[in-house]
């Protein structure tokens, strides 16, 4: 029997999104950290420059750096205007939960 996803926390703030070959983009983020099948994952939204986020959206791997210094490996999955949706591509640190 599979256990349901457990939402641990929701984080908001300002950060920076980076991807190889792209200019970094300053963003406001809002994401949920949850436990899925024993791992911590994150998913949420980013608000920033459409042009900057579009370039990162076209790359498979990116990194969200939070103002407090933590880093999350992400993939931008959708982009509408200045709002992008993302998912973590690796387990996130327990310090975020």
XYZ file of C-alpha atoms in Angstrom:
97
model
C 0.000 0.000 0.000
C 1.338 3.408 -0.965
C 1.365 6.208 1.582
C -0.040 9.601 0.528
C 2.160 12.611 -0.140
C 2.865 14.576 3.007
C 3.148 18.354 2.601
C 5.826 19.555 5.022
C 6.084 23.283 4.340
C 5.467 26.087 1.866
C 8.299 28.560 1.251
C 8.184 31.998 -0.370
C 10.890 34.526 -1.047
C 13.367 35.881 -3.554
C 16.084 33.971 -5.309
C 18.047 33.393 -8.472
C 17.552 30.809 -11.211
C 20.592 29.636 -13.159
C 21.073 27.283 -16.102
C 24.161 26.524 -18.143
C 24.491 28.889 -21.103
C 21.760 31.252 -19.827
C 21.784 34.549 -17.987
C 20.710 34.228 -14.350
C 17.172 35.432 -13.559
C 16.050 37.091 -10.336
C 12.746 35.582 -9.229
C 10.144 35.483 -6.518
C 9.386 31.895 -5.623
C 6.608 30.011 -3.903
C 6.949 26.277 -3.500
C 5.824 23.315 -1.479
C 8.198 20.774 0.033
C 6.607 17.364 0.419
C 7.566 13.804 1.177
C 6.937 11.383 -1.705
C 7.921 7.762 -1.421
C 10.477 8.578 1.277
C 12.173 11.483 -0.560
C 11.705 15.218 -0.153
C 10.669 16.995 -3.349
C 9.711 20.562 -4.197
C 7.351 22.053 -6.761
C 5.936 25.513 -7.215
C 6.073 28.764 -9.152
C 8.639 31.375 -10.088
C 7.904 34.993 -11.075
C 10.497 36.851 -13.097
C 11.469 38.178 -16.501
C 9.668 36.298 -19.279
C 12.687 36.522 -21.594
C 15.058 35.186 -18.934
C 12.732 32.432 -17.775
C 12.001 31.393 -21.381
C 15.692 30.716 -22.027
C 15.875 28.614 -18.846
C 12.603 26.826 -19.712
C 14.266 25.560 -22.882
C 17.107 23.971 -20.861
C 16.475 20.624 -19.117
C 18.433 21.414 -15.944
C 18.468 24.537 -13.798
C 19.154 25.554 -10.219
C 17.112 27.735 -7.869
C 19.269 29.527 -5.315
C 17.318 30.811 -2.338
C 18.258 34.046 -0.609
C 19.318 32.068 2.479
C 21.871 30.185 0.361
C 20.162 26.815 -0.160
C 20.103 25.370 -3.678
C 17.490 23.228 -5.389
C 18.025 21.395 -8.665
C 14.941 22.135 -10.785
C 13.338 21.843 -14.186
C 10.965 24.549 -15.428
C 7.907 22.675 -16.690
C 5.628 25.491 -17.895
C 5.844 29.212 -18.616
C 2.976 31.666 -19.065
C 3.979 35.319 -19.182
C 6.200 36.021 -16.199
C 5.100 32.957 -14.198
C 6.895 29.627 -14.508
C 6.085 26.314 -12.859
C 8.908 24.047 -11.718
C 9.664 20.703 -10.106
C 12.792 19.588 -8.289
C 14.881 17.079 -10.208
C 16.746 15.755 -7.173
C 15.743 15.251 -3.540
C 15.817 18.520 -1.598
C 17.622 19.131 1.660
C 15.846 18.298 4.895
C 16.799 21.783 6.126
C 14.067 23.179 3.845
C 11.385 21.121 5.543
